[in-house]
Amino acid sequence: MASAARVDLDGNPIKPITMCMIGAGGFIGSHLCEKLMSETPHKVLAVDVYNDKIKHLLEPASLPWADRIQFHRINIKNDSRLEGLIKMADLTINLAAICTPADYNTRPLDTIYSNFIDALPVVKYCSENNKRLIHFSTCEVYGKTVGSFLPKESPLRLDPAYYVLKEDESPCIFGPIEKQRWSYACAKQLIERLVYAEGAENGLEFTIVRPFNWIGPRMDFIPGIDGPSEGVPRVLACFSNNLLRREPLKLVDGGQSQRTFVYIKDAIEAVLLMIENPARANGHIFNVGNPNNEVTVRQLAEMMTKVYSKVSAEAPLEVPTIDVSSKEFYGVGYDDSDKRIPDMTIINRQLGWNPKTSLWDLLESTLTYQHRTYAEAIKQATSKPVAS
Ligand code: NAD
Ligand code: UDP
């Protein structure tokens, strides 16, 4: 546990605080709660509709941090207890969202309500009660890169000025309205603008986080095991599911899109720095990603196949990947971000943070977890006789 000697980046002692963490039961929330409980003296009022991913932190009552974490099963859409919890806390962290791409074009209304309308009261209560807010946005607010509009053979496509994404310079470039994929990015952009405006006009103390593909254990669900069999999670869980079931990995539109992946544990270090260094974090928007871990989705599939073979001791399939169209995989209205490299200048300058873990290493620890957690359950589920 944390000792009294913990200091911030300017050498000042860190005072224990209480935070209201909304969406604490999700992927990022579960890792943040784990970090806060095991390494700091802070208290967490954990708000979510689910708590399966933080059960190990809530029970048994003999856990050393039992008096520092409280779970509140609240749907923030319609629960008057939310304002009371925000008032009780020094800081609110809002992680709640619908944030799986398969939902953006198939459930655009739920996506827009979740990412904009439902976040409004949180911003309002923080502003009215003079409470600090850390709001989770997304790298998707950048949309497509400027470079993607250049001719394919243009040498400018190789110039970082046309693709590196900078918080204070890059434009936000979305596709047309009928490409409903952009409902999420657009809702997130508008809530960012609202948070920023509350800061400018009403003095709200805020930090906005733009995660760039944070991945690791407990991300999303494995369809048919701890989530709906027809559900489509984000790429890490899709590919894990395929590997666990010995099916080819599906490459949407050839797997040509590029992503940078950062290990969840590295990214959580950045969030802790924001929590504990308000003077350096307030008023800023931070990219949080790992520019050194860039791959195409096809390369990710190939690397995950190799790593999974190592951790499971099973030979890869003869045909490890297949191509599918985005229409077939996600339905109409899907579109894609072509490339996502975060500029790190602001987070480096303000918080001195840098990611550490290579893509191979983070996949090795994550796929070891996936194999240990799910391989047996999948074996049992697939060996069940089909009802006649
Ligand atoms: P997640 O889906 O695992 O977690 C979100 C949590 O919010 C879930 O536990 C969900 O139950 C909860 N929630 C949603 N609506 C709620 C409501 N109305 N009331 C109470 N709880 C509610 O997602 P995550 O990956 O942990 O992402 C957290 C945040 O970070 C989101 O805002 C997301 O948009 C953003 N983000 C994450 C990534 C990433 O790489 N993981 C990338 C970009 C943005
Ligand atoms: N993708 C894929 N196969 C899958 C799942 C996703 O090829 O089974 C692709 C998807 O089209 C996108 C990338 O992987 O180009 C990352 O998708 P993810 O759902 O993780 O979210 P995004 O980074 O687009 O927000």
Short mmCIF file of C-alpha atoms and ligand atoms in Angstrom, two decimals:
data_model
loop_
_atom_site.label_atom_id
_atom_site.label_comp_id
_atom_site.label_asym_id
_atom_site.label_seq_id
_atom_site.Cartn_x
_atom_site.Cartn_y
_atom_site.Cartn_z
CA MET A 1 0.00 0.00 0.00
CA ALA A 2 0.97 3.60 -0.47
CA SER A 3 3.18 5.26 2.12
CA ALA A 4 2.74 8.84 3.37
CA ALA A 5 5.89 9.79 1.43
CA ARG A 6 4.25 9.76 -2.02
CA VAL A 7 4.95 13.01 -3.89
CA ASP A 8 3.70 14.53 -7.14
CA LEU A 9 5.86 15.52 -10.13
CA ASP A 10 6.72 18.83 -8.42
CA GLY A 11 7.83 17.14 -5.20
CA ASN A 12 4.71 18.06 -3.19
CA PRO A 13 3.13 15.42 -0.93
CA ILE A 14 0.03 13.83 -2.52
CA LYS A 15 -3.11 14.18 -0.39
CA PRO A 16 -5.55 11.23 -0.44
CA ILE A 17 -8.70 12.14 -2.37
CA THR A 18 -12.12 10.62 -3.07
CA MET A 19 -13.09 10.09 -6.69
CA CYS A 20 -16.40 9.27 -8.31
CA MET A 21 -15.52 6.88 -11.14
CA ILE A 22 -18.37 6.40 -13.61
CA GLY A 23 -17.95 3.30 -15.80
CA ALA A 24 -15.63 1.81 -13.15
CA GLY A 25 -16.84 -1.71 -14.00
CA GLY A 26 -15.51 -1.61 -17.58
CA PHE A 27 -12.15 -2.51 -19.08
CA ILE A 28 -10.26 0.73 -18.30
CA GLY A 29 -12.16 1.30 -15.03
CA SER A 30 -11.25 -2.13 -13.69
CA HIS A 31 -7.53 -1.54 -14.29
CA LEU A 32 -7.68 1.97 -12.84
CA CYS A 33 -9.48 0.72 -9.70
CA GLU A 34 -6.89 -2.05 -9.32
CA LYS A 35 -4.03 0.47 -9.54
CA LEU A 36 -5.67 2.92 -7.13
CA MET A 37 -6.40 0.22 -4.57
CA SER A 38 -3.00 -1.48 -4.68
CA GLU A 39 -0.69 1.54 -5.00
CA THR A 40 -2.41 4.64 -3.60
CA PRO A 41 -4.40 5.76 -0.54
CA HIS A 42 -7.28 7.24 -2.61
CA LYS A 43 -10.95 6.33 -2.23
CA VAL A 44 -13.21 5.30 -5.13
CA LEU A 45 -16.97 5.59 -5.43
CA ALA A 46 -17.32 3.12 -8.29
CA VAL A 47 -20.42 3.68 -10.44
CA ASP A 48 -21.56 1.23 -13.13
CA VAL A 49 -24.43 -1.04 -14.10
CA TYR A 50 -22.08 -4.07 -13.94
CA ASN A 51 -19.33 -5.05 -11.51
CA ASP A 52 -18.07 -8.45 -12.75
CA LYS A 53 -14.68 -7.00 -13.79
CA ILE A 54 -14.07 -5.43 -10.35
CA LYS A 55 -15.62 -8.20 -8.18
CA HIS A 56 -12.10 -9.22 -7.11
CA LEU A 57 -11.62 -5.73 -5.64
CA LEU A 58 -14.99 -5.61 -3.85
CA GLU A 59 -15.01 -9.01 -2.11
CA PRO A 60 -14.20 -10.36 0.41
CA ALA A 61 -14.67 -7.61 2.99
CA SER A 62 -11.27 -8.53 4.47
CA LEU A 63 -9.40 -7.04 1.47
CA PRO A 64 -6.87 -4.43 2.68
CA TRP A 65 -8.62 -1.64 0.69
CA ALA A 66 -12.21 -2.66 1.59
CA ASP A 67 -12.92 0.72 3.22
CA ARG A 68 -11.60 2.62 0.18
CA ILE A 69 -13.89 1.30 -2.57
CA GLN A 70 -17.69 1.35 -2.70
CA PHE A 71 -19.73 0.03 -5.61
CA HIS A 72 -22.91 1.91 -6.64
CA ARG A 73 -25.06 0.08 -9.20
CA ILE A 74 -26.38 3.13 -11.02
CA ASN A 75 -27.45 3.76 -14.60
CA ILE A 76 -26.43 7.39 -15.09
CA LYS A 77 -29.23 7.87 -17.64
CA ASN A 78 -31.85 8.05 -14.93
CA ASP A 79 -30.61 8.07 -11.36
CA SER A 80 -30.86 11.05 -9.04
CA ARG A 81 -28.11 9.65 -6.77
CA LEU A 82 -25.45 10.68 -9.30
CA GLU A 83 -25.25 14.34 -8.25
CA GLY A 84 -24.86 13.35 -4.58
CA LEU A 85 -21.91 11.09 -5.42
CA ILE A 86 -20.23 13.79 -7.51
CA LYS A 87 -20.68 16.25 -4.62
CA MET A 88 -19.11 13.77 -2.17
CA ALA A 89 -16.02 13.39 -4.39
CA ASP A 90 -13.06 15.70 -5.06
CA LEU A 91 -12.72 14.43 -8.63
CA THR A 92 -15.06 12.75 -11.14
CA ILE A 93 -13.73 10.43 -13.83
CA ASN A 94 -16.23 9.65 -16.57
CA LEU A 95 -15.55 6.45 -18.51
CA ALA A 96 -19.16 5.44 -19.21
CA ALA A 97 -19.89 4.99 -22.91
CA ILE A 98 -20.99 2.72 -25.69
CA CYS A 99 -17.61 2.33 -27.37
CA THR A 100 -17.60 -0.76 -29.62
CA PRO A 101 -17.50 0.10 -33.36
CA ALA A 102 -20.07 -2.61 -34.21
CA ASP A 103 -22.63 -0.44 -32.36
CA TYR A 104 -21.86 2.89 -34.04
CA ASN A 105 -23.60 2.14 -37.34
CA THR A 106 -26.15 -0.38 -36.02
CA ARG A 107 -27.24 1.49 -32.84
CA PRO A 108 -26.42 5.12 -33.70
CA LEU A 109 -29.11 6.55 -31.41
CA ASP A 110 -27.90 4.62 -28.36
CA THR A 111 -24.34 5.58 -29.31
CA ILE A 112 -25.12 9.31 -29.52
CA TYR A 113 -27.21 9.29 -26.34
CA SER A 114 -24.56 7.37 -24.40
CA ASN A 115 -21.60 9.47 -25.52
CA PHE A 116 -23.23 12.90 -25.51
CA ILE A 117 -26.65 13.21 -23.83
CA ASP A 118 -25.86 10.91 -20.86
CA ALA A 119 -22.56 12.68 -20.24
CA LEU A 120 -24.21 16.13 -20.07
CA PRO A 121 -25.42 15.93 -16.44
CA VAL A 122 -21.97 14.73 -15.35
CA VAL A 123 -20.34 17.82 -16.86
CA LYS A 124 -23.07 20.07 -15.47
CA TYR A 125 -22.84 18.68 -11.89
CA CYS A 126 -19.05 19.04 -11.93
CA SER A 127 -19.25 22.60 -13.21
CA GLU A 128 -22.02 23.70 -10.80
CA ASN A 129 -20.33 22.11 -7.79
CA ASN A 130 -16.78 23.23 -8.68
CA LYS A 131 -15.54 19.65 -8.95
CA ARG A 132 -12.66 18.56 -11.13
CA LEU A 133 -13.52 16.32 -14.10
CA ILE A 134 -11.40 13.85 -16.08
CA HIS A 135 -13.47 12.99 -19.13
CA PHE A 136 -12.68 10.05 -21.41
CA SER A 137 -12.97 10.92 -25.07
CA THR A 138 -11.31 8.99 -27.92
CA CYS A 139 -8.63 9.18 -30.62
CA GLU A 140 -11.54 8.71 -33.01
CA VAL A 141 -12.31 12.42 -32.72
CA TYR A 142 -9.49 12.91 -35.23
CA GLY A 143 -11.38 10.71 -37.73
CA LYS A 144 -9.43 10.20 -40.94
CA THR A 145 -5.95 11.58 -41.56
CA VAL A 146 -5.36 14.51 -43.92
CA GLY A 147 -2.97 12.17 -45.79
CA SER A 148 -5.76 9.73 -46.61
CA PHE A 149 -7.21 12.30 -49.02
CA LEU A 150 -3.95 12.61 -51.00
CA PRO A 151 -3.43 10.56 -54.18
CA LYS A 152 -2.20 7.03 -53.31
CA GLU A 153 1.20 7.64 -54.93
CA SER A 154 1.75 11.10 -53.38
CA PRO A 155 5.12 11.31 -51.54
CA LEU A 156 3.43 13.62 -49.02
CA ARG A 157 1.71 10.55 -47.59
CA LEU A 158 5.09 9.67 -46.05
CA ASP A 159 5.38 13.06 -44.36
CA PRO A 160 4.32 12.89 -40.68
CA ALA A 161 2.75 16.35 -41.06
CA TYR A 162 -0.04 14.58 -42.98
CA TYR A 163 -0.79 11.82 -40.51
CA VAL A 164 0.54 12.37 -36.96
CA LEU A 165 -2.39 13.42 -34.76
CA LYS A 166 -1.83 16.52 -32.58
CA GLU A 167 -4.29 17.60 -29.89
CA ASP A 168 -3.97 21.33 -30.59
CA GLU A 169 -3.47 21.30 -34.38
CA SER A 170 -5.07 18.37 -36.18
CA PRO A 171 -8.54 18.81 -37.65
CA CYS A 172 -11.38 16.35 -36.95
CA ILE A 173 -12.31 14.74 -40.28
CA PHE A 174 -15.40 12.54 -40.39
CA GLY A 175 -17.24 10.87 -43.28
CA PRO A 176 -20.74 11.81 -44.46
CA ILE A 177 -23.79 11.44 -42.18
CA GLU A 178 -24.93 8.24 -43.93
CA LYS A 179 -21.70 6.66 -42.76
CA GLN A 180 -23.10 6.21 -39.26
CA ARG A 181 -19.74 4.91 -38.02
CA TRP A 182 -18.97 8.55 -37.22
CA SER A 183 -21.92 8.92 -34.78
CA TYR A 184 -19.55 7.99 -31.92
CA ALA A 185 -16.69 10.29 -32.94
CA CYS A 186 -19.08 13.17 -33.51
CA ALA A 187 -20.83 12.72 -30.12
CA LYS A 188 -17.43 12.51 -28.40
CA GLN A 189 -16.26 15.63 -30.22
CA LEU A 190 -19.30 17.61 -29.11
CA ILE A 191 -18.94 16.56 -25.46
CA GLU A 192 -15.24 17.54 -25.64
CA ARG A 193 -16.28 20.96 -26.95
CA LEU A 194 -18.84 21.29 -24.16
CA VAL A 195 -16.30 20.36 -21.45
CA TYR A 196 -13.81 22.78 -22.97
CA ALA A 197 -16.42 25.56 -23.10
CA GLU A 198 -17.38 24.94 -19.44
CA GLY A 199 -13.70 25.43 -18.67
CA ALA A 200 -13.46 28.61 -20.71
CA GLU A 201 -16.75 30.25 -19.60
CA ASN A 202 -17.41 28.83 -16.14
CA GLY A 203 -13.96 27.84 -14.88
CA LEU A 204 -14.54 24.04 -14.85
CA GLU A 205 -11.28 22.26 -14.00
CA PHE A 206 -11.07 19.51 -16.60
CA THR A 207 -8.78 17.06 -18.33
CA ILE A 208 -9.76 15.27 -21.53
CA VAL A 209 -8.19 11.89 -22.34
CA ARG A 210 -8.00 10.56 -25.90
CA PRO A 211 -7.10 6.85 -25.69
CA PHE A 212 -5.40 5.31 -28.73
CA ASN A 213 -6.36 1.60 -28.77
CA TRP A 214 -5.59 0.61 -25.16
CA ILE A 215 -5.60 -3.18 -24.96
CA GLY A 216 -5.04 -5.91 -22.37
CA PRO A 217 -6.77 -8.44 -20.14
CA ARG A 218 -10.51 -7.97 -19.42
CA MET A 219 -11.12 -6.01 -22.62
CA ASP A 220 -14.71 -6.48 -23.86
CA PHE A 221 -16.00 -10.08 -23.91
CA ILE A 222 -15.65 -13.41 -25.65
CA PRO A 223 -18.86 -13.99 -27.65
CA GLY A 224 -20.88 -16.94 -26.33
CA ILE A 225 -18.80 -17.19 -23.13
CA ASP A 226 -19.13 -13.94 -21.19
CA GLY A 227 -21.07 -11.96 -23.79
CA PRO A 228 -23.74 -12.49 -26.44
CA SER A 229 -22.83 -15.10 -29.09
CA GLU A 230 -23.78 -12.70 -31.89
CA GLY A 231 -21.95 -9.73 -30.29
CA VAL A 232 -18.98 -8.12 -32.04
CA PRO A 233 -16.40 -6.74 -29.60
CA ARG A 234 -13.28 -4.70 -30.50
CA VAL A 235 -10.48 -6.28 -32.52
CA LEU A 236 -8.46 -7.74 -29.62
CA ALA A 237 -11.45 -9.76 -28.38
CA CYS A 238 -12.59 -10.67 -31.93
CA PHE A 239 -9.17 -12.10 -32.79
CA SER A 240 -8.80 -13.76 -29.35
CA ASN A 241 -12.17 -15.45 -29.87
CA ASN A 242 -11.10 -16.71 -33.31
CA LEU A 243 -7.81 -18.05 -31.92
CA LEU A 244 -9.48 -19.74 -28.95
CA ARG A 245 -12.02 -21.41 -31.27
CA ARG A 246 -9.39 -22.31 -33.90
CA GLU A 247 -11.17 -20.25 -36.56
CA PRO A 248 -9.45 -17.99 -39.12
CA LEU A 249 -9.16 -14.34 -38.05
CA LYS A 250 -11.43 -12.10 -40.11
CA LEU A 251 -9.70 -9.18 -41.83
CA VAL A 252 -12.20 -6.42 -42.53
CA ASP A 253 -11.65 -4.94 -46.01
CA GLY A 254 -8.28 -6.67 -46.22
CA GLY A 255 -6.95 -5.51 -42.81
CA GLN A 256 -5.16 -2.51 -44.36
CA SER A 257 -6.11 0.03 -41.65
CA GLN A 258 -3.31 0.94 -39.28
CA ARG A 259 -3.46 1.26 -35.51
CA THR A 260 -1.04 1.89 -32.66
CA PHE A 261 -1.72 -0.30 -29.62
CA VAL A 262 -0.73 0.57 -26.07
CA TYR A 263 -0.68 -1.78 -23.09
CA ILE A 264 -3.43 -0.97 -20.61
CA LYS A 265 -0.97 -1.00 -17.70
CA ASP A 266 1.23 1.66 -19.37
CA ALA A 267 -1.83 3.80 -20.13
CA ILE A 268 -3.11 3.55 -16.55
CA GLU A 269 0.21 5.04 -15.37
CA ALA A 270 -0.63 8.11 -17.48
CA VAL A 271 -4.10 8.40 -15.93
CA LEU A 272 -2.65 8.16 -12.42
CA LEU A 273 -0.26 11.01 -13.26
CA MET A 274 -3.26 13.10 -14.37
CA ILE A 275 -5.16 12.29 -11.17
CA GLU A 276 -2.24 13.19 -8.91
CA ASN A 277 -0.91 16.24 -10.79
CA PRO A 278 -3.97 18.46 -11.29
CA ALA A 279 -1.92 21.62 -11.80
CA ARG A 280 -0.16 19.98 -14.76
CA ALA A 281 -3.21 18.17 -16.15
CA ASN A 282 -6.05 20.70 -15.83
CA GLY A 283 -7.12 22.45 -19.01
CA HIS A 284 -5.35 19.89 -21.22
CA ILE A 285 -6.40 17.34 -23.79
CA PHE A 286 -4.02 14.36 -23.80
CA ASN A 287 -3.33 11.76 -26.49
CA VAL A 288 -2.50 8.53 -24.66
CA GLY A 289 -1.03 5.89 -26.95
CA ASN A 290 2.14 4.18 -28.11
CA PRO A 291 3.44 5.60 -31.43
CA ASN A 292 6.08 2.83 -31.57
CA ASN A 293 3.53 0.02 -31.72
CA GLU A 294 2.07 0.67 -35.17
CA VAL A 295 0.80 -2.23 -37.31
CA THR A 296 -1.79 -2.85 -39.99
CA VAL A 297 -4.70 -4.96 -38.78
CA ARG A 298 -3.32 -7.76 -41.00
CA GLN A 299 0.05 -7.55 -39.21
CA LEU A 300 -1.75 -7.58 -35.86
CA ALA A 301 -3.55 -10.79 -36.91
CA GLU A 302 -0.27 -12.40 -37.95
CA MET A 303 1.46 -11.42 -34.71
CA MET A 304 -1.45 -12.58 -32.53
CA THR A 305 -1.46 -15.92 -34.38
CA LYS A 306 2.26 -16.41 -33.62
CA VAL A 307 1.98 -15.30 -29.99
CA TYR A 308 -1.11 -17.45 -29.36
CA SER A 309 0.62 -20.48 -30.81
CA LYS A 310 3.49 -19.87 -28.37
CA VAL A 311 1.33 -19.42 -25.26
CA SER A 312 -1.14 -22.24 -26.06
CA ALA A 313 1.41 -24.65 -27.54
CA GLU A 314 -1.03 -25.26 -30.44
CA ALA A 315 0.12 -25.05 -34.06
CA PRO A 316 -1.51 -22.24 -36.06
CA LEU A 317 -4.16 -23.06 -38.68
CA GLU A 318 -2.93 -23.64 -42.21
CA VAL A 319 -5.04 -20.67 -43.37
CA PRO A 320 -4.91 -18.33 -40.35
CA THR A 321 -6.84 -15.35 -41.81
CA ILE A 322 -9.72 -14.69 -44.21
CA ASP A 323 -10.88 -11.45 -45.80
CA VAL A 324 -14.42 -10.15 -45.20
CA SER A 325 -16.08 -7.00 -46.46
CA SER A 326 -16.97 -4.36 -43.89
CA LYS A 327 -20.59 -4.53 -45.09
CA GLU A 328 -20.72 -8.24 -44.31
CA PHE A 329 -18.92 -7.84 -40.96
CA TYR A 330 -20.40 -4.60 -39.59
CA GLY A 331 -23.36 -3.85 -41.92
CA VAL A 332 -24.13 -0.68 -43.87
CA GLY A 333 -22.81 2.66 -42.66
CA TYR A 334 -19.43 1.32 -41.48
CA ASP A 335 -16.35 3.37 -42.30
CA ASP A 336 -12.84 3.30 -40.89
CA SER A 337 -10.05 5.44 -39.50
CA ASP A 338 -7.09 4.82 -41.80
CA LYS A 339 -4.16 5.48 -39.46
CA ARG A 340 -3.70 6.62 -35.87
CA ILE A 341 -0.34 7.82 -34.63
CA PRO A 342 -0.50 9.97 -31.50
CA ASP A 343 1.74 13.00 -31.14
CA MET A 344 3.24 12.76 -27.66
CA THR A 345 4.54 16.30 -27.16
CA ILE A 346 1.88 17.50 -24.73
CA ILE A 347 1.79 14.46 -22.46
CA ASN A 348 5.60 14.34 -22.45
CA ARG A 349 5.89 18.00 -21.53
CA GLN A 350 3.13 18.11 -18.91
CA LEU A 351 3.48 14.68 -17.28
CA GLY A 352 6.77 13.21 -18.53
CA TRP A 353 4.89 10.03 -19.50
CA ASN A 354 6.08 7.50 -22.06
CA PRO A 355 4.71 4.03 -22.84
CA LYS A 356 7.11 1.14 -22.22
CA THR A 357 5.66 -2.13 -23.48
CA SER A 358 6.27 -3.48 -26.99
CA LEU A 359 3.41 -4.93 -29.01
CA TRP A 360 4.85 -8.44 -28.82
CA ASP A 361 5.21 -8.28 -25.01
CA LEU A 362 1.75 -6.86 -24.42
CA LEU A 363 0.20 -9.48 -26.69
CA GLU A 364 2.10 -12.22 -24.90
CA SER A 365 0.78 -11.25 -21.47
CA THR A 366 -2.73 -10.56 -22.79
CA LEU A 367 -3.05 -13.78 -24.78
CA THR A 368 -1.66 -15.78 -21.85
CA TYR A 369 -4.53 -14.30 -19.82
CA GLN A 370 -7.08 -15.04 -22.59
CA HIS A 371 -5.90 -18.66 -22.87
CA ARG A 372 -5.91 -19.20 -19.11
CA THR A 373 -9.32 -17.56 -18.66
CA TYR A 374 -11.26 -18.90 -21.65
CA ALA A 375 -9.69 -21.98 -23.30
CA GLU A 376 -11.41 -24.49 -21.00
CA ALA A 377 -14.80 -22.75 -21.15
CA ILE A 378 -14.65 -22.71 -24.96
CA LYS A 379 -13.71 -26.39 -25.05
CA GLN A 380 -16.73 -27.20 -22.88
CA ALA A 381 -19.09 -24.93 -24.84
CA THR A 382 -18.05 -26.40 -28.19
CA SER A 383 -18.19 -30.03 -27.01
CA LYS A 384 -21.82 -29.75 -25.78
CA PRO A 385 -24.14 -31.96 -27.88
CA VAL A 386 -26.43 -29.89 -30.13
CA ALA A 387 -30.10 -30.28 -29.07
CA SER A 388 -32.08 -32.19 -31.74
P1 NAD B 1 -16.01 -0.43 -21.47
O1 NAD B 1 -17.21 -0.64 -22.33
O2 NAD B 1 -15.25 -1.63 -21.04
O3 NAD B 1 -16.41 0.41 -20.17
C1 NAD B 1 -17.45 1.34 -20.14
C2 NAD B 1 -18.25 1.09 -18.86
O4 NAD B 1 -19.26 2.09 -18.76
C3 NAD B 1 -18.98 -0.27 -18.88
O5 NAD B 1 -18.66 -1.03 -17.73
C4 NAD B 1 -20.45 0.10 -18.90
O6 NAD B 1 -21.28 -0.80 -18.17
C5 NAD B 1 -20.42 1.49 -18.25
N1 NAD B 1 -21.59 2.28 -18.62
C6 NAD B 1 -22.01 2.57 -19.88
N2 NAD B 1 -23.14 3.28 -19.84
C7 NAD B 1 -23.45 3.44 -18.53
C8 NAD B 1 -24.53 4.08 -17.85
N3 NAD B 1 -25.52 4.67 -18.53
N4 NAD B 1 -24.53 4.09 -16.51
C9 NAD B 1 -23.53 3.47 -15.81
N5 NAD B 1 -22.49 2.83 -16.40
C10 NAD B 1 -22.46 2.82 -17.74
O7 NAD B 1 -15.04 0.57 -22.27
P2 NAD B 1 -13.54 1.00 -21.97
O8 NAD B 1 -12.67 0.45 -23.03
O9 NAD B 1 -13.21 0.79 -20.54
O10 NAD B 1 -13.64 2.58 -22.28
C11 NAD B 1 -13.85 3.56 -21.29
C12 NAD B 1 -13.86 4.95 -21.93
O11 NAD B 1 -12.69 5.17 -22.72
C13 NAD B 1 -15.04 5.17 -22.89
O12 NAD B 1 -15.51 6.48 -22.74
C14 NAD B 1 -14.45 5.00 -24.26
O13 NAD B 1 -15.15 5.74 -25.24
C15 NAD B 1 -13.03 5.52 -24.05
N6 NAD B 1 -12.10 4.91 -25.01
C16 NAD B 1 -11.51 3.71 -24.79
C17 NAD B 1 -10.61 3.20 -25.72
C18 NAD B 1 -9.85 1.92 -25.50
O14 NAD B 1 -8.85 1.75 -26.17
N7 NAD B 1 -10.23 1.03 -24.61
C19 NAD B 1 -10.35 3.88 -26.91
C20 NAD B 1 -11.00 5.11 -27.12
C21 NAD B 1 -11.86 5.62 -26.15
N1 UDP B 2 -11.23 -5.49 -37.38
C1 UDP B 2 -10.98 -6.62 -38.18
N2 UDP B 2 -11.47 -7.82 -37.77
C2 UDP B 2 -12.18 -7.99 -36.63
C3 UDP B 2 -12.43 -6.83 -35.81
C4 UDP B 2 -11.93 -5.60 -36.22
O1 UDP B 2 -10.34 -6.52 -39.24
O2 UDP B 2 -12.57 -9.14 -36.32
C5 UDP B 2 -10.64 -4.17 -37.77
C6 UDP B 2 -11.61 -2.98 -37.84
O3 UDP B 2 -12.25 -2.92 -39.10
C7 UDP B 2 -10.66 -1.80 -37.61
C8 UDP B 2 -9.60 -2.38 -36.64
O4 UDP B 2 -9.72 -3.80 -36.76
O5 UDP B 2 -10.01 -1.48 -38.83
C9 UDP B 2 -9.76 -1.96 -35.18
O6 UDP B 2 -11.06 -2.23 -34.76
P1 UDP B 2 -11.59 -2.02 -33.28
O7 UDP B 2 -12.96 -2.62 -33.22
O8 UDP B 2 -10.64 -2.51 -32.27
O9 UDP B 2 -11.78 -0.45 -33.06
P2 UDP B 2 -11.24 0.89 -33.72
O10 UDP B 2 -9.76 0.92 -33.59
O11 UDP B 2 -11.69 0.92 -35.16
O12 UDP B 2 -11.90 1.95 -32.89
#
